[in-house]
Tab-separated table of C-alpha atoms in Angstrom:
chain	number	residue	atom	x	y	z
N	1	MET	CA	-15.209	51.173	-59.255
N	2	GLY	CA	-14.863	53.183	-62.348
N	3	VAL	CA	-12.005	55.268	-61.091
N	4	VAL	CA	-10.534	52.069	-59.521
N	5	SER	CA	-10.632	50.130	-62.887
N	6	LYS	CA	-9.009	53.144	-64.744
N	7	THR	CA	-6.110	53.628	-62.494
N	8	SER	CA	-5.601	49.907	-61.777
N	9	ILE	CA	-5.443	49.136	-65.327
N	10	LYS	CA	-2.707	51.722	-66.066
N	11	PHE	CA	-1.129	50.795	-62.884
N	12	SER	CA	-1.067	46.968	-63.950
N	13	ILE	CA	0.383	47.753	-67.408
N	14	ILE	CA	3.268	49.585	-65.535
N	15	LEU	CA	3.855	46.744	-63.205
N	16	TYR	CA	3.670	43.895	-65.916
N	17	ILE	CA	6.202	45.566	-67.974
N	18	GLY	CA	8.473	45.807	-64.789
N	19	ILE	CA	7.599	42.038	-64.164
N	20	ALA	CA	9.018	41.216	-67.761
N	21	LEU	CA	12.066	43.099	-66.777
N	22	GLY	CA	12.354	41.513	-63.626
N	23	TYR	CA	12.041	38.229	-65.010
N	24	VAL	CA	15.066	39.008	-67.175
N	25	ASN	CA	16.932	40.509	-64.495
N	26	THR	CA	16.041	38.178	-61.434
N	27	VAL	CA	15.812	35.078	-63.486
N	28	LEU	CA	17.739	35.192	-66.631
N	29	ILE	CA	20.679	37.348	-66.003
N	30	PHE	CA	21.587	38.193	-62.413
N	31	PRO	CA	21.903	34.696	-61.038
N	32	ASN	CA	24.097	33.668	-64.192
N	33	VAL	CA	26.154	37.103	-64.384
N	34	LEU	CA	26.610	37.667	-60.504
N	35	GLY	CA	26.894	34.116	-59.103
N	36	ASP	CA	24.905	32.783	-56.077
N	37	GLU	CA	26.969	34.738	-53.676
N	38	VAL	CA	26.845	38.070	-55.172
N	39	PHE	CA	23.335	37.569	-56.258
N	40	GLY	CA	22.291	36.472	-52.854
N	41	LEU	CA	23.879	39.599	-51.421
N	42	THR	CA	21.883	42.050	-53.317
N	43	ARG	CA	18.752	40.147	-52.458
N	44	ILE	CA	19.432	40.443	-48.497
N	45	LEU	CA	20.805	43.811	-48.569
N	46	PHE	CA	17.683	45.270	-49.887
N	47	THR	CA	15.560	43.194	-47.837
N	48	ALA	CA	16.962	44.159	-44.588
N	49	ALA	CA	16.836	47.942	-46.178
N	50	GLY	CA	13.237	47.357	-46.881
N	51	LEU	CA	12.446	45.962	-43.473
N	52	ILE	CA	14.133	48.688	-41.601
N	53	ALA	CA	12.697	51.646	-43.821
N	54	GLN	CA	9.338	50.010	-43.326
N	55	LEU	CA	9.648	50.212	-39.737
N	56	SER	CA	11.383	53.681	-39.576
N	57	GLN	CA	8.245	55.549	-41.545
N	58	LEU	CA	6.271	55.422	-38.199
N	59	GLY	CA	3.035	54.702	-40.069
N	60	THR	CA	3.411	57.523	-42.488
N	61	GLY	CA	1.803	55.625	-45.361
N	62	ASN	CA	-1.100	54.651	-43.084
N	63	ILE	CA	-1.595	58.280	-41.728
N	64	LEU	CA	-1.603	59.733	-45.357
N	65	VAL	CA	-4.300	57.412	-46.573
N	66	ARG	CA	-6.345	57.761	-43.582
N	67	PHE	CA	-6.296	61.265	-42.870
N	68	HIS	CA	-6.099	62.879	-46.486
N	69	PRO	CA	-9.985	62.898	-46.844
N	70	TYR	CA	-10.208	64.955	-43.808
N	71	LEU	CA	-7.371	67.495	-44.428
N	72	LYS	CA	-7.243	67.514	-48.179
N	73	ASP	CA	-8.698	71.012	-48.160
N	74	ASP	CA	-6.080	72.479	-45.716
N	75	ALA	CA	-4.255	75.719	-46.830
N	76	LYS	CA	-1.276	74.150	-45.412
N	77	ASN	CA	-0.427	70.474	-46.408
N	78	THR	CA	-0.572	68.934	-42.871
N	79	THR	CA	-0.654	65.268	-43.721
N	80	LEU	CA	2.439	65.658	-45.878
N	81	THR	CA	4.206	67.874	-43.154
N	82	LEU	CA	3.538	65.114	-40.532
N	83	GLY	CA	4.907	62.517	-42.846
N	84	LEU	CA	8.134	64.383	-43.225
N	85	LEU	CA	8.660	64.931	-39.848
N	86	LEU	CA	8.001	61.440	-38.806
N	87	SER	CA	10.087	59.982	-41.680
N	88	PHE	CA	12.908	62.209	-40.484
N	89	ALA	CA	12.403	60.967	-37.000
N	90	GLY	CA	12.457	57.309	-38.007
N	91	GLY	CA	15.463	57.552	-40.375
N	92	LEU	CA	17.364	59.259	-37.316
N	93	ILE	CA	16.464	56.359	-34.990
N	94	SER	CA	17.494	53.775	-37.778
N	95	ALA	CA	20.740	55.432	-38.277
N	96	ILE	CA	21.507	55.207	-34.353
N	97	CYS	CA	20.281	51.487	-34.288
N	98	LEU	CA	22.492	50.529	-37.219
N	99	PHE	CA	25.346	51.964	-35.435
N	100	VAL	CA	24.596	50.887	-31.920
N	101	PHE	CA	23.911	47.215	-32.929
N	102	LYS	CA	26.232	46.914	-35.972
N	103	GLU	CA	28.416	44.104	-33.977
N	104	GLN	CA	25.389	42.204	-33.012
N	105	ILE	CA	24.002	42.037	-36.429
N	106	ASN	CA	27.150	41.269	-38.040
N	107	ASP	CA	27.430	38.206	-35.721
N	108	ILE	CA	24.524	36.754	-36.897
N	109	TYR	CA	25.611	36.718	-40.639
N	110	SER	CA	29.426	36.389	-39.982
N	111	GLU	CA	29.293	32.298	-40.621
N	112	LYS	CA	26.878	31.870	-43.145
N	113	ALA	CA	26.665	35.046	-44.784
N	114	LYS	CA	29.877	36.812	-44.668
N	115	LEU	CA	29.708	38.930	-47.672
N	116	PHE	CA	26.633	40.820	-46.310
N	117	THR	CA	28.880	42.029	-43.204
N	118	ASP	CA	31.525	43.341	-45.650
N	119	TYR	CA	28.805	45.625	-47.081
N	120	TYR	CA	26.952	46.490	-43.654
N	121	TYR	CA	27.989	50.283	-44.184
N	122	LEU	CA	25.497	50.320	-47.232
N	123	LEU	CA	22.438	49.780	-45.421
N	124	LEU	CA	22.029	53.287	-43.953
N	125	PRO	CA	21.966	54.962	-47.677
N	126	ALA	CA	19.639	52.281	-48.926
N	127	VAL	CA	17.221	52.654	-45.835
N	128	ILE	CA	17.223	56.464	-46.379
N	129	SER	CA	16.328	56.334	-50.031
N	130	LEU	CA	13.686	53.791	-49.383
N	131	ILE	CA	12.243	55.948	-46.793
N	132	ALA	CA	12.057	58.886	-48.831
N	133	PHE	CA	10.712	56.914	-51.903
N	134	ASN	CA	7.774	55.332	-49.907
N	135	LEU	CA	6.839	58.491	-48.412
N	136	PHE	CA	6.502	60.323	-51.757
N	137	ASP	CA	4.912	56.959	-53.369
N	138	ALA	CA	2.231	57.418	-50.557
N	139	TYR	CA	1.585	61.028	-50.836
N	140	LEU	CA	1.328	60.607	-54.738
N	141	ARG	CA	-1.204	57.659	-54.075
N	142	VAL	CA	-3.662	59.770	-52.096
N	143	LEU	CA	-3.714	62.146	-54.968
N	144	ILE	CA	-4.276	59.418	-57.470
N	145	LYS	CA	-1.210	60.326	-59.032
N	146	ASN	CA	0.620	56.998	-58.398
N	147	SER	CA	1.709	55.998	-62.010
N	148	PHE	CA	5.055	57.933	-62.100
N	149	THR	CA	6.450	56.159	-58.904
N	150	ALA	CA	5.238	52.875	-60.141
N	151	PHE	CA	7.122	53.586	-63.197
N	152	LEU	CA	10.367	54.593	-61.207
N	153	ASN	CA	10.269	51.369	-59.061
N	154	SER	CA	9.095	48.768	-61.544
N	155	ILE	CA	10.617	50.152	-64.716
N	156	LEU	CA	13.485	52.434	-64.418
N	157	LEU	CA	15.078	51.054	-61.287
N	158	ARG	CA	15.195	47.499	-63.055
N	159	LEU	CA	16.638	49.071	-66.278
N	160	ILE	CA	19.197	50.889	-64.371
N	161	TRP	CA	20.070	47.754	-62.309
N	162	LEU	CA	20.318	45.822	-65.580
N	163	GLY	CA	22.741	48.098	-66.950
N	164	ILE	CA	24.708	48.119	-63.792
N	165	VAL	CA	24.943	44.405	-64.064
N	166	LEU	CA	25.939	44.271	-67.807
N	167	LEU	CA	28.767	46.641	-67.015
N	168	TYR	CA	29.752	44.360	-64.244
N	169	ALA	CA	29.449	41.366	-66.586
N	170	PHE	CA	32.032	43.054	-68.996
N	171	ASP	CA	34.365	43.567	-66.090
N	172	PHE	CA	33.874	47.584	-66.140
N	173	TYR	CA	34.280	47.666	-62.391
N	174	ASP	CA	35.064	45.112	-59.711
N	175	THR	CA	32.445	43.721	-56.976
N	176	ASP	CA	33.057	46.244	-54.697
N	177	THR	CA	32.442	49.237	-56.998
N	178	PHE	CA	29.410	47.112	-58.210
N	179	ILE	CA	27.594	46.820	-54.904
N	180	ASN	CA	28.006	50.515	-54.263
N	181	VAL	CA	26.581	51.682	-57.839
N	182	TYR	CA	23.849	48.945	-57.396
N	183	VAL	CA	22.687	50.789	-54.323
N	184	GLY	CA	23.440	54.205	-55.920
N	185	GLY	CA	20.668	53.208	-58.423
N	186	GLN	CA	18.157	53.347	-55.600
N	187	ILE	CA	19.085	56.688	-54.432
N	188	PHE	CA	18.764	58.054	-57.881
N	189	VAL	CA	15.210	56.754	-58.468
N	190	SER	CA	14.317	58.100	-55.023
N	191	SER	CA	15.640	61.481	-55.778
N	192	LEU	CA	13.419	61.502	-58.944
N	193	ALA	CA	10.548	60.611	-56.964
N	194	PHE	CA	11.132	63.820	-54.666
N	195	ILE	CA	11.427	65.909	-58.013
N	196	TYR	CA	8.239	65.047	-59.390
N	197	THR	CA	6.502	65.275	-55.896
N	198	LEU	CA	7.857	68.803	-55.973
N	199	LYS	CA	6.462	69.373	-59.666
N	200	GLN	CA	2.923	68.630	-58.198
N	201	GLY	CA	3.013	72.084	-56.738
N	202	LYS	CA	1.149	71.075	-53.515
N	203	LEU	CA	3.840	71.178	-51.007
N	204	ASN	CA	2.609	74.164	-49.143
N	205	LEU	CA	4.047	72.504	-46.047
N	206	GLY	CA	3.088	73.870	-42.450
N	207	LEU	CA	1.156	72.758	-39.496
N	208	GLN	CA	-1.827	74.767	-38.132
N	209	LEU	CA	-1.693	74.964	-34.670
N	210	SER	CA	-5.310	75.832	-33.756
N	211	LYS	CA	-6.902	73.760	-30.931
N	212	GLU	CA	-8.842	71.589	-33.586
N	213	LYS	CA	-5.675	70.901	-35.889
N	214	ILE	CA	-3.714	70.189	-32.688
N	215	ALA	CA	-6.110	67.494	-31.652
N	216	THR	CA	-6.206	66.152	-35.171
N	217	LEU	CA	-2.479	65.929	-35.262
N	218	LYS	CA	-2.492	64.094	-32.162
N	219	SER	CA	-5.037	61.574	-33.418
N	220	MET	CA	-2.920	61.377	-36.881
N	221	SER	CA	0.348	60.636	-34.498
N	222	ARG	CA	-1.388	58.107	-32.384
N	223	PHE	CA	-2.776	56.388	-35.246
N	224	GLY	CA	0.549	56.149	-37.172
N	225	ILE	CA	2.206	54.788	-34.251
N	226	VAL	CA	-0.594	52.059	-33.555
N	227	THR	CA	-0.492	50.985	-37.248
N	228	ILE	CA	3.294	50.671	-37.650
N	229	LEU	CA	3.052	46.739	-37.219
N	230	SER	CA	0.016	46.856	-39.752
N	231	GLY	CA	2.055	48.239	-42.574
N	232	LEU	CA	5.237	46.197	-41.530
N	233	SER	CA	3.558	42.587	-41.028
N	234	PHE	CA	2.943	42.002	-44.813
N	235	PHE	CA	6.458	43.093	-45.749
N	236	LEU	CA	7.694	41.067	-42.552
N	237	ILE	CA	5.884	37.706	-43.461
N	238	ASN	CA	7.091	37.725	-46.981
N	239	GLN	CA	10.971	39.119	-46.743
N	240	VAL	CA	12.089	38.278	-43.176
N	241	ASP	CA	12.468	34.732	-44.762
N	242	VAL	CA	15.282	36.130	-46.972
N	243	LEU	CA	17.008	37.422	-43.808
N	244	MET	CA	16.467	34.011	-41.593
N	245	VAL	CA	17.436	31.704	-44.520
N	246	GLY	CA	20.445	33.722	-45.025
N	247	SER	CA	21.390	33.498	-41.387
N	248	TYR	CA	20.604	29.582	-41.305
N	249	ASN	CA	21.519	28.368	-44.660
N	250	GLY	CA	23.797	31.052	-46.446
N	251	LEU	CA	23.624	33.196	-49.495
N	252	THR	CA	23.216	30.305	-51.895
N	253	ASP	CA	19.866	29.293	-50.625
N	254	VAL	CA	19.007	33.098	-50.449
N	255	ALA	CA	19.392	33.237	-53.991
N	256	ILE	CA	17.259	30.093	-54.589
N	257	TYR	CA	14.553	31.166	-52.430
N	258	SER	CA	14.575	34.812	-53.714
N	259	ILE	CA	14.031	33.506	-57.400
N	260	ALA	CA	10.802	31.362	-55.783
N	261	LEU	CA	9.885	34.628	-53.933
N	262	TYR	CA	10.109	36.849	-57.091
N	263	MET	CA	8.077	34.396	-58.971
N	264	SER	CA	5.355	34.342	-56.548
N	265	SER	CA	5.350	38.156	-56.128
N	266	VAL	CA	3.884	38.367	-59.446
N	267	ILE	CA	0.821	37.120	-58.203
N	268	LEU	CA	0.114	40.070	-56.013
N	269	VAL	CA	0.416	42.626	-59.153
N	270	PRO	CA	-3.614	42.863	-59.690
N	271	ALA	CA	-4.058	43.190	-55.833
N	272	GLN	CA	-1.510	45.980	-55.582
N	273	SER	CA	-3.285	47.931	-58.445
N	274	ILE	CA	-6.547	47.542	-57.140
N	275	SER	CA	-5.718	48.283	-53.506
N	276	ARG	CA	-3.695	51.351	-54.113
N	277	THR	CA	-6.788	53.099	-55.223
N	278	THR	CA	-9.443	51.416	-52.994
N	279	ALA	CA	-7.853	52.108	-49.732
N	280	VAL	CA	-8.071	55.746	-50.704
N	281	LEU	CA	-11.889	55.305	-51.891
N	282	MET	CA	-12.457	53.111	-48.419
N	283	ALA	CA	-10.999	55.860	-46.073
N	284	ASP	CA	-13.566	58.296	-47.701
N	285	ALA	CA	-16.336	55.857	-47.508
N	286	PHE	CA	-15.819	55.551	-43.551
N	287	LYS	CA	-15.366	59.162	-43.468
N	288	ASN	CA	-19.088	59.614	-45.209
N	289	ASP	CA	-20.449	56.476	-43.111
N	290	ASN	CA	-21.309	55.077	-46.375
N	291	HIS	CA	-21.801	51.276	-45.485
N	292	GLU	CA	-23.038	50.362	-48.695
N	293	MET	CA	-19.929	51.616	-50.394
N	294	ILE	CA	-17.859	49.821	-48.045
N	295	HIS	CA	-19.461	46.596	-48.660
N	296	THR	CA	-19.212	46.834	-52.335
N	297	LEU	CA	-15.726	47.562	-52.425
N	298	TYR	CA	-14.876	44.767	-49.975
N	299	LYS	CA	-16.627	42.193	-52.177
N	300	LYS	CA	-15.614	43.308	-55.571
N	301	THR	CA	-11.905	43.654	-54.480
N	302	ALA	CA	-12.026	40.322	-53.176
N	303	LEU	CA	-13.503	38.785	-56.303
N	304	ASN	CA	-11.484	40.408	-58.577
N	305	GLN	CA	-7.942	40.131	-56.658
N	306	MET	CA	-9.015	36.266	-56.331
N	307	LEU	CA	-9.656	35.986	-60.123
N	308	PHE	CA	-6.779	37.776	-61.427
N	309	GLY	CA	-4.291	36.410	-58.866
N	310	SER	CA	-5.294	33.033	-59.284
N	311	LEU	CA	-4.947	33.209	-62.973
N	312	ILE	CA	-1.526	34.257	-62.951
N	313	PHE	CA	-0.628	31.869	-60.291
N	314	MET	CA	-1.891	29.003	-62.239
N	315	LEU	CA	-0.161	30.143	-65.505
N	316	ILE	CA	3.003	30.342	-63.540
N	317	ALA	CA	2.653	27.011	-61.934
N	318	ILE	CA	2.113	25.127	-65.074
N	319	ASN	CA	5.198	26.591	-66.734
N	320	TYR	CA	7.353	26.697	-63.840
N	321	ASP	CA	9.547	23.894	-64.837
N	322	SER	CA	9.871	25.449	-68.348
N	323	LEU	CA	10.664	28.905	-66.826
N	324	MET	CA	13.171	27.544	-64.532
N	325	SER	CA	15.059	25.784	-67.371
N	326	PHE	CA	17.363	28.771	-68.058
N	327	LEU	CA	18.975	29.054	-64.652
N	328	PRO	CA	21.618	26.753	-63.242
N	329	SER	CA	20.464	23.368	-62.003
N	330	ALA	CA	20.449	24.342	-58.431
N	331	TYR	CA	17.343	26.571	-59.040
N	332	ALA	CA	15.419	23.512	-60.523
N	333	ASP	CA	13.749	22.093	-57.215
N	334	SER	CA	12.277	25.428	-56.272
N	335	PHE	CA	8.643	24.560	-57.361
N	336	MET	CA	7.454	23.471	-53.767
N	337	VAL	CA	8.743	26.923	-52.740
N	338	PHE	CA	7.048	28.830	-55.442
N	339	PHE	CA	3.960	26.998	-54.998
N	340	LEU	CA	3.554	27.400	-51.084
N	341	LEU	CA	4.426	31.124	-51.564
N	342	GLY	CA	1.988	31.613	-54.203
N	343	LEU	CA	-0.562	29.747	-52.314
N	344	ALA	CA	-0.067	32.111	-49.408
N	345	LYS	CA	-0.398	35.254	-51.784
N	346	ILE	CA	-3.592	34.053	-53.107
N	347	ILE	CA	-5.058	33.478	-49.838
N	348	ASP	CA	-4.139	37.023	-48.994
N	349	THR	CA	-5.499	38.647	-51.811
N	350	ALA	CA	-8.559	36.208	-52.076
N	351	PHE	CA	-9.790	38.062	-48.826
N	352	GLY	CA	-10.090	41.098	-50.211
N	353	ILE	CA	-8.813	44.465	-48.866
N	354	ASN	CA	-9.770	43.568	-45.158
N	355	GLY	CA	-6.595	45.422	-44.000
N	356	ALA	CA	-7.457	48.763	-45.421
N	357	VAL	CA	-11.262	48.082	-44.226
N	358	LEU	CA	-9.925	47.570	-40.627
N	359	ILE	CA	-7.515	50.438	-40.868
N	360	SER	CA	-10.113	52.991	-42.132
N	361	SER	CA	-12.335	51.833	-39.292
N	362	LYS	CA	-12.666	52.716	-35.625
N	363	PHE	CA	-11.365	49.186	-34.930
N	364	TYR	CA	-7.953	50.095	-36.654
N	365	LYS	CA	-6.134	49.208	-33.488
N	366	MET	CA	-7.119	45.412	-34.169
N	367	ASP	CA	-5.286	45.262	-37.291
N	368	THR	CA	-2.034	45.994	-35.250
N	369	ILE	CA	-3.179	43.418	-32.700
N	370	PHE	CA	-3.445	40.974	-35.341
N	371	SER	CA	-0.501	42.081	-37.017
N	372	ILE	CA	1.634	41.595	-33.425
N	373	ILE	CA	0.063	37.957	-33.246
N	374	LEU	CA	0.889	37.347	-36.828
N	375	LEU	CA	4.828	38.425	-36.518
N	376	VAL	CA	5.081	36.576	-33.049
N	377	PHE	CA	3.467	33.539	-34.317
N	378	SER	CA	5.257	33.553	-37.957
N	379	PHE	CA	8.537	34.167	-36.254
N	380	VAL	CA	8.494	31.097	-33.921
N	381	LEU	CA	7.102	28.903	-36.721
N	382	LYS	CA	10.272	29.726	-38.991
N	383	LEU	CA	12.528	29.261	-35.928
N	384	VAL	CA	11.127	25.666	-35.897
N	385	MET	CA	10.669	25.085	-39.529
N	386	ILE	CA	13.676	26.567	-41.508
N	387	PRO	CA	16.240	24.753	-39.600
N	388	LYS	CA	14.537	21.420	-39.949
N	389	PHE	CA	12.974	21.981	-43.487
N	390	GLY	CA	15.363	24.638	-44.845
N	391	ILE	CA	13.777	27.026	-47.725
N	392	ILE	CA	10.588	24.959	-47.969
N	393	GLY	CA	9.949	25.249	-44.256
N	394	ALA	CA	10.326	29.271	-44.673
N	395	ALA	CA	7.930	29.083	-47.430
N	396	GLY	CA	5.337	26.707	-45.385
N	397	SER	CA	5.502	28.796	-42.281
N	398	THR	CA	4.392	31.919	-44.425
N	399	ALA	CA	1.301	30.174	-45.925
N	400	ILE	CA	0.306	29.020	-42.374
N	401	ALA	CA	0.559	32.302	-40.853
N	402	LEU	CA	-1.143	34.340	-43.821
N	403	ILE	CA	-4.029	31.738	-43.575
N	404	LEU	CA	-4.576	32.376	-39.839
N	405	PHE	CA	-3.852	35.936	-40.129
N	406	ASN	CA	-6.744	36.441	-42.841
N	407	LEU	CA	-9.109	34.223	-41.168
N	408	ALA	CA	-8.869	36.111	-38.064
N	409	LYS	CA	-9.581	39.686	-39.841
N	410	TYR	CA	-12.057	38.201	-41.670
N	411	SER	CA	-13.940	36.718	-38.518
N	412	PHE	CA	-13.489	40.171	-36.919
N	413	LEU	CA	-15.141	42.332	-39.940
N	414	LYS	CA	-17.946	39.689	-40.085
N	415	VAL	CA	-19.087	40.098	-36.446
N	416	LYS	CA	-18.239	43.774	-35.917
N	417	LEU	CA	-19.263	45.297	-39.147
N	418	LYS	CA	-21.612	42.675	-40.489
N	419	ILE	CA	-19.580	42.617	-44.046
N	420	SER	CA	-18.190	39.591	-45.872
N	421	PRO	CA	-16.404	39.566	-49.136
N	422	PHE	CA	-17.628	36.099	-50.120
N	423	THR	CA	-20.599	35.469	-52.506
N	424	LYS	CA	-22.004	32.468	-54.486
N	425	ASP	CA	-20.193	33.636	-57.717
N	426	TYR	CA	-16.954	33.928	-55.697
N	427	PHE	CA	-17.193	30.332	-54.926
N	428	ILE	CA	-18.408	29.042	-58.340
N	429	LEU	CA	-15.564	31.206	-59.970
N	430	PHE	CA	-12.957	29.565	-57.526
N	431	THR	CA	-14.177	25.865	-58.577
N	432	ILE	CA	-13.921	26.839	-62.266
N	433	LEU	CA	-10.349	27.674	-61.882
N	434	ILE	CA	-9.328	24.987	-59.832
N	435	ILE	CA	-10.831	22.315	-62.268
N	436	SER	CA	-8.943	24.201	-65.123
N	437	PHE	CA	-5.744	24.243	-63.367
N	438	VAL	CA	-5.736	20.403	-62.362
N	439	VAL	CA	-6.928	19.451	-66.239
N	440	VAL	CA	-3.686	21.214	-67.694
N	441	PHE	CA	-1.337	20.849	-64.797
N	442	PHE	CA	-1.001	17.143	-65.126
N	443	ILE	CA	-0.387	17.104	-68.820
N	444	PRO	CA	2.786	15.457	-69.508
N	445	GLN	CA	5.722	17.751	-70.467
N	446	ILE	CA	6.720	18.291	-74.059
N	447	ILE	CA	10.284	18.101	-74.649
N	448	ASN	CA	10.500	21.517	-76.370
N	449	ILE	CA	9.925	24.092	-73.324
N	450	TRP	CA	8.661	26.714	-75.899
N	451	ILE	CA	5.970	24.481	-77.302
N	452	ASP	CA	5.098	22.937	-73.725
N	453	MET	CA	4.619	26.607	-72.732
N	454	PHE	CA	2.462	27.661	-75.714
N	455	VAL	CA	0.407	24.518	-75.663
N	456	LYS	CA	-0.334	24.388	-71.736
N	457	SER	CA	-0.735	28.167	-71.473
N	458	SER	CA	-3.163	28.249	-74.621
N	459	LEU	CA	-5.277	25.231	-73.062
N	460	PHE	CA	-5.492	26.800	-69.798
N	461	CYS	CA	-6.956	30.504	-71.184
N	462	LEU	CA	-9.021	28.591	-73.798
N	463	ILE	CA	-11.007	26.565	-71.028
N	464	THR	CA	-10.890	29.317	-68.416
N	465	ILE	CA	-11.321	32.553	-69.992
N	466	PRO	CA	-14.388	32.268	-72.158
N	467	VAL	CA	-16.319	30.554	-69.170
N	468	VAL	CA	-15.577	33.256	-66.746
N	469	TYR	CA	-16.483	35.878	-69.362
N	470	MET	CA	-19.950	34.135	-70.422
N	471	LEU	CA	-20.916	33.902	-66.991
N	472	LYS	CA	-20.194	37.537	-66.287
N	473	PHE	CA	-18.657	36.905	-62.884
N	474	SER	CA	-16.714	40.216	-63.113
N	475	PRO	CA	-17.665	43.448	-64.927
N	476	GLU	CA	-13.987	44.643	-64.875
N	477	PHE	CA	-12.766	41.303	-66.231
N	478	ASN	CA	-15.391	41.412	-68.882
N	479	ASP	CA	-14.286	45.058	-69.598
N	480	ILE	CA	-10.633	44.050	-70.217
N	481	ILE	CA	-11.787	41.342	-72.566
N	482	ASP	CA	-13.912	43.587	-74.530
N	483	LYS	CA	-11.371	46.213	-74.934
N	484	ALA	CA	-8.680	43.656	-75.975
N	485	LEU	CA	-11.257	42.158	-78.500
N	486	GLU	CA	-12.070	45.804	-79.964
N	487	MET	CA	-8.252	46.532	-80.306
N	488	SER	CA	-7.668	43.015	-82.006
N	489	ARG	CA	-10.635	44.014	-84.381
N	490	GLN	CA	-9.014	47.465	-85.162
N	491	VAL	CA	-5.846	45.856	-85.926
N	492	ILE	CA	-7.417	43.446	-88.446
N	493	LYS	CA	-9.284	46.129	-90.269
N	494	ARG	CA	-5.901	47.825	-90.638
């Protein structure tokens, strides 16, 4: 896990800086400057573009991770070449579909989200730029060089958007120009990702058409097509809510829901940091038939993702009202939406990298089958719950669907591969976290929000961190604490 710890910490630092910027943007500035309608438009526009881009990649990301261990020594960069071809084909299909189904899509939003239909034409450039960025990001991930694209997406893009919104706040341009420039920010970042990939000097594109390579290409294509929904499922389960809330409730509720969704997305940072590297290692472990490594990675990722994700979720939950106090009053009642979405993400990360295990194994088709069942069940659940319960229904349906989805994958891996991510330490640790959270959560709120956040956060950390450290549940967690203590000692000496 040494390479995982090193790359995960670096990636996490970038993401947490991005989260701080995201909080400034998404919570403090954008809703107050843009207003509910325009802010909701930016959310729904990129949610729709992200959804289409994820589908249009035709499984490229999964192909790169799964097959790179087998083809990394090729003179020709077969995996990236096929990824480019599939991405181009997917982009072309998307463009045709957006043109053909324009009227039908606009009809869905014309009543509750008319502003979205006015800027429908921006979907295509947003989709193309996201397809390109996702392709280069996936390729750099298998090279274990993913920090730069993380910087682009988490820090630079948010700084660019912050500048664009501030210029809009000072009437530098009108709303129409603002929306166009806002999409242009994503295009600019995708261009930088392409330039960085070129500079790696490993773009010797081409396809070796020997009989053996043709068979491998066929396997790659089949694998990519089969696993399209695997990569799409998690994106859909979290983001389709925004599209459905927009069609049922309008852009104002989209804005409120997006705030709670953003706050809950912070929980995923440790899991994203860990999985970006472990997914590549998992593919290599399956190639070498290293069952012990597979089981070790599975258990360690589950415990660490649960630990770090739960700490973040609980810290946000105990301070949620204070964090929302900077927003208009309409956002104040979003705690239950955040809680349900956060719970869904904790559940998803707490089961470890079960998706990566399935996709790397010979049972990769099962991940797609589970994903299809999830999508159908989740969509039907949302159709029932959103009209009846609004944004709380959207969040609740997400939590229910993810619980069942992860239970299904866990049960399958338990039966077929005889592996489980859960240990005695896992459940003891989980119990400690819950007790600490309950103790702090029900402390009455102090009038001054800054003092309230300081007191509750400090108390939670003082109860939790020393216990977890002393019981040595996670070597990775202890290593982070040790490094922090060492840095503190060096600062004091100076």
